[in-house]
Amino acid sequence: MSAAVEETSMGIDNRKLGMWVFLGSEFMFFGAFITAYLLYLNTTAGGPTGEIFDIVYTSISSFVLLMSSLTMVLAHNAHVHGDMRRMRLWILATALQGLVFVGGQAYEFTKFVNEGLVPTGSPFASAFFVLTGFHGIHVTVGIILLLGLWSYTHTGKVKSDQPLKTEIIGLYWHFVDIIWVIIFVVVYLIPWG
Amino acid sequence: MADTATEATTDVAVTHDDHHPSAREYVQIAGALFGLTAMEFSTYFIEFGPLHIPLLLVLMGIKFMLVAGFFMHLKFDTRVFRQLMITGLVGAMTLYLAATLALHEFPAGAGLG
């Protein structure tokens, strides 16, 4: 039996409000890591600097993640219209793009470590790996949520008249995308030196 | 009781403005995001002088607003969600300013050091 939908005194669904409160706190969470990264930009301890970043490669990753937001919103759109077949397809497409992004990040991290940029090498390296690593963990959690949602549509735990469940997971996914929009510019593109 | 049972199985949000973008509009927004990302990417090869960092920040801001406004439905949802996001952003900015002011460590490119 499904739990009853509880609304706040403002007429807002509790689950959606809860997700937004969580996302608000997540902005501060990532704000702390971005702050640390900017503070430690010049503390490379003689190790590699941001010059080893591969901008072409990261731009392609950024594009993939940005397009995953499109497929996510199309999944929600299909769910709103009760088209569960299409909704499942878009959800899988979103999860797949997330996997491509995380796989790309794992490859990038391996490449950096081979070039001497290791997490314990300098405050700069630590700040970089913590910031981008936590983002990667968030993407991974998003993929798990998407695959869970996909499987729940098969078992009947998510029905065609419950698009809010897709919307709430979509909010998380778009948040992860928005954080990367910031990281891509602040970490990779702005020539701070 | 019947109403409660209906509420238990459906979750159509009551706080929505009924107008949500269509699939075609979502694709158009994604196209704009693609164009903005291409412009950001081009700054790696083209030097814009003193406008370089402000340009990147403006492009980032537009992308941020497009995703938050349309994909996260903040443009159509209740104002409370927007306020929650702004609260988080203000908290993050305050933390950054407090830390940089306390440590007098501004990134070199910001021209404040």
JSON list of N, CA and C in Angstrom, two decimals, chain A residues 24-73:
[
{"chain": "A", "resi": 24, "resn": "GLY", "atom": "N", "xyz": [19.22, 22.70, -1.22]},
{"chain": "A", "resi": 24, "resn": "GLY", "atom": "CA", "xyz": [19.72, 23.98, -0.69]},
{"chain": "A", "resi": 24, "resn": "GLY", "atom": "C", "xyz": [20.97, 23.74, 0.16]},
{"chain": "A", "resi": 25, "resn": "SER", "atom": "N", "xyz": [20.94, 22.70, 0.99]},
{"chain": "A", "resi": 25, "resn": "SER", "atom": "CA", "xyz": [22.11, 22.40, 1.83]},
{"chain": "A", "resi": 25, "resn": "SER", "atom": "C", "xyz": [23.26, 21.88, 0.98]},
{"chain": "A", "resi": 26, "resn": "GLU", "atom": "N", "xyz": [22.93, 21.21, -0.12]},
{"chain": "A", "resi": 26, "resn": "GLU", "atom": "CA", "xyz": [23.97, 20.69, -1.00]},
{"chain": "A", "resi": 26, "resn": "GLU", "atom": "C", "xyz": [24.74, 21.81, -1.71]},
{"chain": "A", "resi": 27, "resn": "PHE", "atom": "N", "xyz": [24.07, 22.92, -1.99]},
{"chain": "A", "resi": 27, "resn": "PHE", "atom": "CA", "xyz": [24.78, 24.07, -2.57]},
{"chain": "A", "resi": 27, "resn": "PHE", "atom": "C", "xyz": [25.87, 24.54, -1.61]},
{"chain": "A", "resi": 28, "resn": "MET", "atom": "N", "xyz": [25.54, 24.56, -0.32]},
{"chain": "A", "resi": 28, "resn": "MET", "atom": "CA", "xyz": [26.54, 24.99, 0.68]},
{"chain": "A", "resi": 28, "resn": "MET", "atom": "C", "xyz": [27.66, 23.95, 0.79]},
{"chain": "A", "resi": 29, "resn": "PHE", "atom": "N", "xyz": [27.28, 22.68, 0.69]},
{"chain": "A", "resi": 29, "resn": "PHE", "atom": "CA", "xyz": [28.26, 21.58, 0.75]},
{"chain": "A", "resi": 29, "resn": "PHE", "atom": "C", "xyz": [29.30, 21.75, -0.35]},
{"chain": "A", "resi": 30, "resn": "PHE", "atom": "N", "xyz": [28.84, 21.94, -1.57]},
{"chain": "A", "resi": 30, "resn": "PHE", "atom": "CA", "xyz": [29.78, 22.11, -2.69]},
{"chain": "A", "resi": 30, "resn": "PHE", "atom": "C", "xyz": [30.46, 23.48, -2.64]},
{"chain": "A", "resi": 31, "resn": "GLY", "atom": "N", "xyz": [29.76, 24.46, -2.08]},
{"chain": "A", "resi": 31, "resn": "GLY", "atom": "CA", "xyz": [30.35, 25.79, -1.92]},
{"chain": "A", "resi": 31, "resn": "GLY", "atom": "C", "xyz": [31.62, 25.71, -1.08]},
{"chain": "A", "resi": 32, "resn": "ALA", "atom": "N", "xyz": [31.60, 24.86, -0.05]},
{"chain": "A", "resi": 32, "resn": "ALA", "atom": "CA", "xyz": [32.77, 24.70, 0.82]},
{"chain": "A", "resi": 32, "resn": "ALA", "atom": "C", "xyz": [33.94, 24.11, 0.04]},
{"chain": "A", "resi": 33, "resn": "PHE", "atom": "N", "xyz": [33.66, 23.13, -0.80]},
{"chain": "A", "resi": 33, "resn": "PHE", "atom": "CA", "xyz": [34.75, 22.49, -1.57]},
{"chain": "A", "resi": 33, "resn": "PHE", "atom": "C", "xyz": [35.29, 23.40, -2.66]},
{"chain": "A", "resi": 34, "resn": "ILE", "atom": "N", "xyz": [34.41, 24.18, -3.27]},
{"chain": "A", "resi": 34, "resn": "ILE", "atom": "CA", "xyz": [34.87, 25.13, -4.30]},
{"chain": "A", "resi": 34, "resn": "ILE", "atom": "C", "xyz": [35.73, 26.21, -3.63]},
{"chain": "A", "resi": 35, "resn": "THR", "atom": "N", "xyz": [35.30, 26.65, -2.46]},
{"chain": "A", "resi": 35, "resn": "THR", "atom": "CA", "xyz": [36.09, 27.63, -1.70]},
{"chain": "A", "resi": 35, "resn": "THR", "atom": "C", "xyz": [37.48, 27.08, -1.40]},
{"chain": "A", "resi": 36, "resn": "ALA", "atom": "N", "xyz": [37.53, 25.83, -0.93]},
{"chain": "A", "resi": 36, "resn": "ALA", "atom": "CA", "xyz": [38.82, 25.21, -0.60]},
{"chain": "A", "resi": 36, "resn": "ALA", "atom": "C", "xyz": [39.69, 25.12, -1.85]},
{"chain": "A", "resi": 37, "resn": "TYR", "atom": "N", "xyz": [39.09, 24.75, -2.98]},
{"chain": "A", "resi": 37, "resn": "TYR", "atom": "CA", "xyz": [39.85, 24.65, -4.23]},
{"chain": "A", "resi": 37, "resn": "TYR", "atom": "C", "xyz": [40.46, 26.00, -4.60]},
{"chain": "A", "resi": 38, "resn": "LEU", "atom": "N", "xyz": [39.66, 27.07, -4.50]},
{"chain": "A", "resi": 38, "resn": "LEU", "atom": "CA", "xyz": [40.15, 28.40, -4.88]},
{"chain": "A", "resi": 38, "resn": "LEU", "atom": "C", "xyz": [41.24, 28.88, -3.90]},
{"chain": "A", "resi": 39, "resn": "LEU", "atom": "N", "xyz": [41.10, 28.50, -2.64]},
{"chain": "A", "resi": 39, "resn": "LEU", "atom": "CA", "xyz": [42.10, 28.92, -1.66]},
{"chain": "A", "resi": 39, "resn": "LEU", "atom": "C", "xyz": [43.44, 28.22, -1.87]},
{"chain": "A", "resi": 40, "resn": "TYR", "atom": "N", "xyz": [43.39, 26.97, -2.37]},
{"chain": "A", "resi": 40, "resn": "TYR", "atom": "CA", "xyz": [44.62, 26.18, -2.50]},
{"chain": "A", "resi": 40, "resn": "TYR", "atom": "C", "xyz": [45.15, 26.13, -3.93]},
{"chain": "A", "resi": 41, "resn": "LEU", "atom": "N", "xyz": [44.66, 27.03, -4.79]},
{"chain": "A", "resi": 41, "resn": "LEU", "atom": "CA", "xyz": [45.09, 27.01, -6.20]},
{"chain": "A", "resi": 41, "resn": "LEU", "atom": "C", "xyz": [46.60, 27.04, -6.38]},
{"chain": "A", "resi": 42, "resn": "ASN", "atom": "N", "xyz": [47.26, 27.83, -5.56]},
{"chain": "A", "resi": 42, "resn": "ASN", "atom": "CA", "xyz": [48.71, 28.03, -5.75]},
{"chain": "A", "resi": 42, "resn": "ASN", "atom": "C", "xyz": [49.57, 27.16, -4.86]},
{"chain": "A", "resi": 43, "resn": "THR", "atom": "N", "xyz": [48.96, 26.25, -4.12]},
{"chain": "A", "resi": 43, "resn": "THR", "atom": "CA", "xyz": [49.75, 25.42, -3.21]},
{"chain": "A", "resi": 43, "resn": "THR", "atom": "C", "xyz": [49.95, 24.03, -3.84]},
{"chain": "A", "resi": 44, "resn": "THR", "atom": "N", "xyz": [50.75, 23.99, -4.89]},
{"chain": "A", "resi": 44, "resn": "THR", "atom": "CA", "xyz": [50.93, 22.74, -5.63]},
{"chain": "A", "resi": 44, "resn": "THR", "atom": "C", "xyz": [52.14, 21.94, -5.14]},
{"chain": "A", "resi": 45, "resn": "ALA", "atom": "N", "xyz": [52.89, 22.49, -4.22]},
{"chain": "A", "resi": 45, "resn": "ALA", "atom": "CA", "xyz": [54.07, 21.81, -3.65]},
{"chain": "A", "resi": 45, "resn": "ALA", "atom": "C", "xyz": [55.01, 21.29, -4.75]},
{"chain": "A", "resi": 46, "resn": "GLY", "atom": "N", "xyz": [55.17, 22.06, -5.78]},
{"chain": "A", "resi": 46, "resn": "GLY", "atom": "CA", "xyz": [56.07, 21.67, -6.87]},
{"chain": "A", "resi": 46, "resn": "GLY", "atom": "C", "xyz": [55.50, 20.63, -7.81]},
{"chain": "A", "resi": 47, "resn": "GLY", "atom": "N", "xyz": [54.30, 20.16, -7.53]},
{"chain": "A", "resi": 47, "resn": "GLY", "atom": "CA", "xyz": [53.66, 19.14, -8.37]},
{"chain": "A", "resi": 47, "resn": "GLY", "atom": "C", "xyz": [52.92, 19.77, -9.54]},
{"chain": "A", "resi": 48, "resn": "PRO", "atom": "N", "xyz": [52.18, 18.92, -10.28]},
{"chain": "A", "resi": 48, "resn": "PRO", "atom": "CA", "xyz": [51.45, 19.44, -11.44]},
{"chain": "A", "resi": 48, "resn": "PRO", "atom": "C", "xyz": [50.40, 20.48, -11.04]},
{"chain": "A", "resi": 49, "resn": "THR", "atom": "N", "xyz": [50.17, 21.44, -11.94]},
{"chain": "A", "resi": 49, "resn": "THR", "atom": "CA", "xyz": [49.13, 22.45, -11.72]},
{"chain": "A", "resi": 49, "resn": "THR", "atom": "C", "xyz": [47.93, 22.10, -12.62]},
{"chain": "A", "resi": 50, "resn": "GLY", "atom": "N", "xyz": [46.99, 23.01, -12.68]},
{"chain": "A", "resi": 50, "resn": "GLY", "atom": "CA", "xyz": [45.81, 22.80, -13.52]},
{"chain": "A", "resi": 50, "resn": "GLY", "atom": "C", "xyz": [46.12, 22.75, -15.00]},
{"chain": "A", "resi": 51, "resn": "GLU", "atom": "N", "xyz": [47.39, 23.01, -15.36]},
{"chain": "A", "resi": 51, "resn": "GLU", "atom": "CA", "xyz": [47.76, 22.98, -16.78]},
{"chain": "A", "resi": 51, "resn": "GLU", "atom": "C", "xyz": [47.67, 21.59, -17.38]},
{"chain": "A", "resi": 52, "resn": "ILE", "atom": "N", "xyz": [47.62, 20.56, -16.52]},
{"chain": "A", "resi": 52, "resn": "ILE", "atom": "CA", "xyz": [47.54, 19.19, -17.09]},
{"chain": "A", "resi": 52, "resn": "ILE", "atom": "C", "xyz": [46.09, 18.82, -17.45]},
{"chain": "A", "resi": 53, "resn": "PHE", "atom": "N", "xyz": [45.13, 19.69, -17.11]},
{"chain": "A", "resi": 53, "resn": "PHE", "atom": "CA", "xyz": [43.74, 19.38, -17.44]},
{"chain": "A", "resi": 53, "resn": "PHE", "atom": "C", "xyz": [43.56, 19.31, -18.96]},
{"chain": "A", "resi": 54, "resn": "ASP", "atom": "N", "xyz": [42.80, 18.33, -19.39]},
{"chain": "A", "resi": 54, "resn": "ASP", "atom": "CA", "xyz": [42.51, 18.16, -20.82]},
{"chain": "A", "resi": 54, "resn": "ASP", "atom": "C", "xyz": [41.13, 18.79, -21.09]},
{"chain": "A", "resi": 55, "resn": "ILE", "atom": "N", "xyz": [41.15, 20.03, -21.58]},
{"chain": "A", "resi": 55, "resn": "ILE", "atom": "CA", "xyz": [39.90, 20.79, -21.73]},
{"chain": "A", "resi": 55, "resn": "ILE", "atom": "C", "xyz": [38.97, 20.18, -22.78]},
{"chain": "A", "resi": 56, "resn": "VAL", "atom": "N", "xyz": [39.55, 19.67, -23.86]},
{"chain": "A", "resi": 56, "resn": "VAL", "atom": "CA", "xyz": [38.71, 19.06, -24.92]},
{"chain": "A", "resi": 56, "resn": "VAL", "atom": "C", "xyz": [37.95, 17.87, -24.35]},
{"chain": "A", "resi": 57, "resn": "TYR", "atom": "N", "xyz": [38.68, 17.02, -23.65]},
{"chain": "A", "resi": 57, "resn": "TYR", "atom": "CA", "xyz": [38.08, 15.82, -23.05]},
{"chain": "A", "resi": 57, "resn": "TYR", "atom": "C", "xyz": [36.99, 16.20, -22.04]},
{"chain": "A", "resi": 58, "resn": "THR", "atom": "N", "xyz": [37.30, 17.16, -21.17]},
{"chain": "A", "resi": 58, "resn": "THR", "atom": "CA", "xyz": [36.34, 17.56, -20.14]},
{"chain": "A", "resi": 58, "resn": "THR", "atom": "C", "xyz": [35.12, 18.25, -20.76]},
{"chain": "A", "resi": 59, "resn": "SER", "atom": "N", "xyz": [35.34, 18.97, -21.86]},
{"chain": "A", "resi": 59, "resn": "SER", "atom": "CA", "xyz": [34.20, 19.63, -22.53]},
{"chain": "A", "resi": 59, "resn": "SER", "atom": "C", "xyz": [33.23, 18.59, -23.08]},
{"chain": "A", "resi": 60, "resn": "ILE", "atom": "N", "xyz": [33.77, 17.50, -23.60]},
{"chain": "A", "resi": 60, "resn": "ILE", "atom": "CA", "xyz": [32.89, 16.43, -24.12]},
{"chain": "A", "resi": 60, "resn": "ILE", "atom": "C", "xyz": [32.11, 15.80, -22.96]},
{"chain": "A", "resi": 61, "resn": "SER", "atom": "N", "xyz": [32.80, 15.56, -21.84]},
{"chain": "A", "resi": 61, "resn": "SER", "atom": "CA", "xyz": [32.12, 15.02, -20.64]},
{"chain": "A", "resi": 61, "resn": "SER", "atom": "C", "xyz": [31.01, 15.96, -20.18]},
{"chain": "A", "resi": 62, "resn": "SER", "atom": "N", "xyz": [31.32, 17.26, -20.19]},
{"chain": "A", "resi": 62, "resn": "SER", "atom": "CA", "xyz": [30.33, 18.26, -19.75]},
{"chain": "A", "resi": 62, "resn": "SER", "atom": "C", "xyz": [29.11, 18.24, -20.67]},
{"chain": "A", "resi": 63, "resn": "PHE", "atom": "N", "xyz": [29.37, 18.09, -21.96]},
{"chain": "A", "resi": 63, "resn": "PHE", "atom": "CA", "xyz": [28.28, 18.03, -22.93]},
{"chain": "A", "resi": 63, "resn": "PHE", "atom": "C", "xyz": [27.40, 16.81, -22.66]},
{"chain": "A", "resi": 64, "resn": "VAL", "atom": "N", "xyz": [28.03, 15.67, -22.39]},
{"chain": "A", "resi": 64, "resn": "VAL", "atom": "CA", "xyz": [27.27, 14.44, -22.12]},
{"chain": "A", "resi": 64, "resn": "VAL", "atom": "C", "xyz": [26.37, 14.64, -20.89]},
{"chain": "A", "resi": 65, "resn": "LEU", "atom": "N", "xyz": [26.94, 15.23, -19.83]},
{"chain": "A", "resi": 65, "resn": "LEU", "atom": "CA", "xyz": [26.15, 15.43, -18.60]},
{"chain": "A", "resi": 65, "resn": "LEU", "atom": "C", "xyz": [25.01, 16.42, -18.84]},
{"chain": "A", "resi": 66, "resn": "LEU", "atom": "N", "xyz": [25.30, 17.46, -19.63]},
{"chain": "A", "resi": 66, "resn": "LEU", "atom": "CA", "xyz": [24.26, 18.45, -19.94]},
{"chain": "A", "resi": 66, "resn": "LEU", "atom": "C", "xyz": [23.11, 17.81, -20.72]},
{"chain": "A", "resi": 67, "resn": "MET", "atom": "N", "xyz": [23.45, 16.95, -21.65]},
{"chain": "A", "resi": 67, "resn": "MET", "atom": "CA", "xyz": [22.41, 16.28, -22.44]},
{"chain": "A", "resi": 67, "resn": "MET", "atom": "C", "xyz": [21.65, 15.25, -21.61]},
{"chain": "A", "resi": 68, "resn": "SER", "atom": "N", "xyz": [22.27, 14.76, -20.56]},
{"chain": "A", "resi": 68, "resn": "SER", "atom": "CA", "xyz": [21.55, 13.82, -19.68]},
{"chain": "A", "resi": 68, "resn": "SER", "atom": "C", "xyz": [20.42, 14.55, -18.94]},
{"chain": "A", "resi": 69, "resn": "SER", "atom": "N", "xyz": [20.62, 15.86, -18.73]},
{"chain": "A", "resi": 69, "resn": "SER", "atom": "CA", "xyz": [19.54, 16.64, -18.12]},
{"chain": "A", "resi": 69, "resn": "SER", "atom": "C", "xyz": [18.35, 16.74, -19.08]},
{"chain": "A", "resi": 70, "resn": "LEU", "atom": "N", "xyz": [18.64, 16.80, -20.38]},
{"chain": "A", "resi": 70, "resn": "LEU", "atom": "CA", "xyz": [17.56, 16.83, -21.36]},
{"chain": "A", "resi": 70, "resn": "LEU", "atom": "C", "xyz": [16.78, 15.51, -21.32]},
{"chain": "A", "resi": 71, "resn": "THR", "atom": "N", "xyz": [17.49, 14.39, -21.35]},
{"chain": "A", "resi": 71, "resn": "THR", "atom": "CA", "xyz": [16.78, 13.10, -21.35]},
{"chain": "A", "resi": 71, "resn": "THR", "atom": "C", "xyz": [16.01, 12.90, -20.03]},
{"chain": "A", "resi": 72, "resn": "MET", "atom": "N", "xyz": [16.56, 13.46, -18.93]},
{"chain": "A", "resi": 72, "resn": "MET", "atom": "CA", "xyz": [15.87, 13.35, -17.64]},
{"chain": "A", "resi": 72, "resn": "MET", "atom": "C", "xyz": [14.54, 14.10, -17.68]},
{"chain": "A", "resi": 73, "resn": "VAL", "atom": "N", "xyz": [14.57, 15.30, -18.23]},
{"chain": "A", "resi": 73, "resn": "VAL", "atom": "CA", "xyz": [13.36, 16.11, -18.26]},
{"chain": "A", "resi": 73, "resn": "VAL", "atom": "C", "xyz": [12.36, 15.53, -19.27]}
]
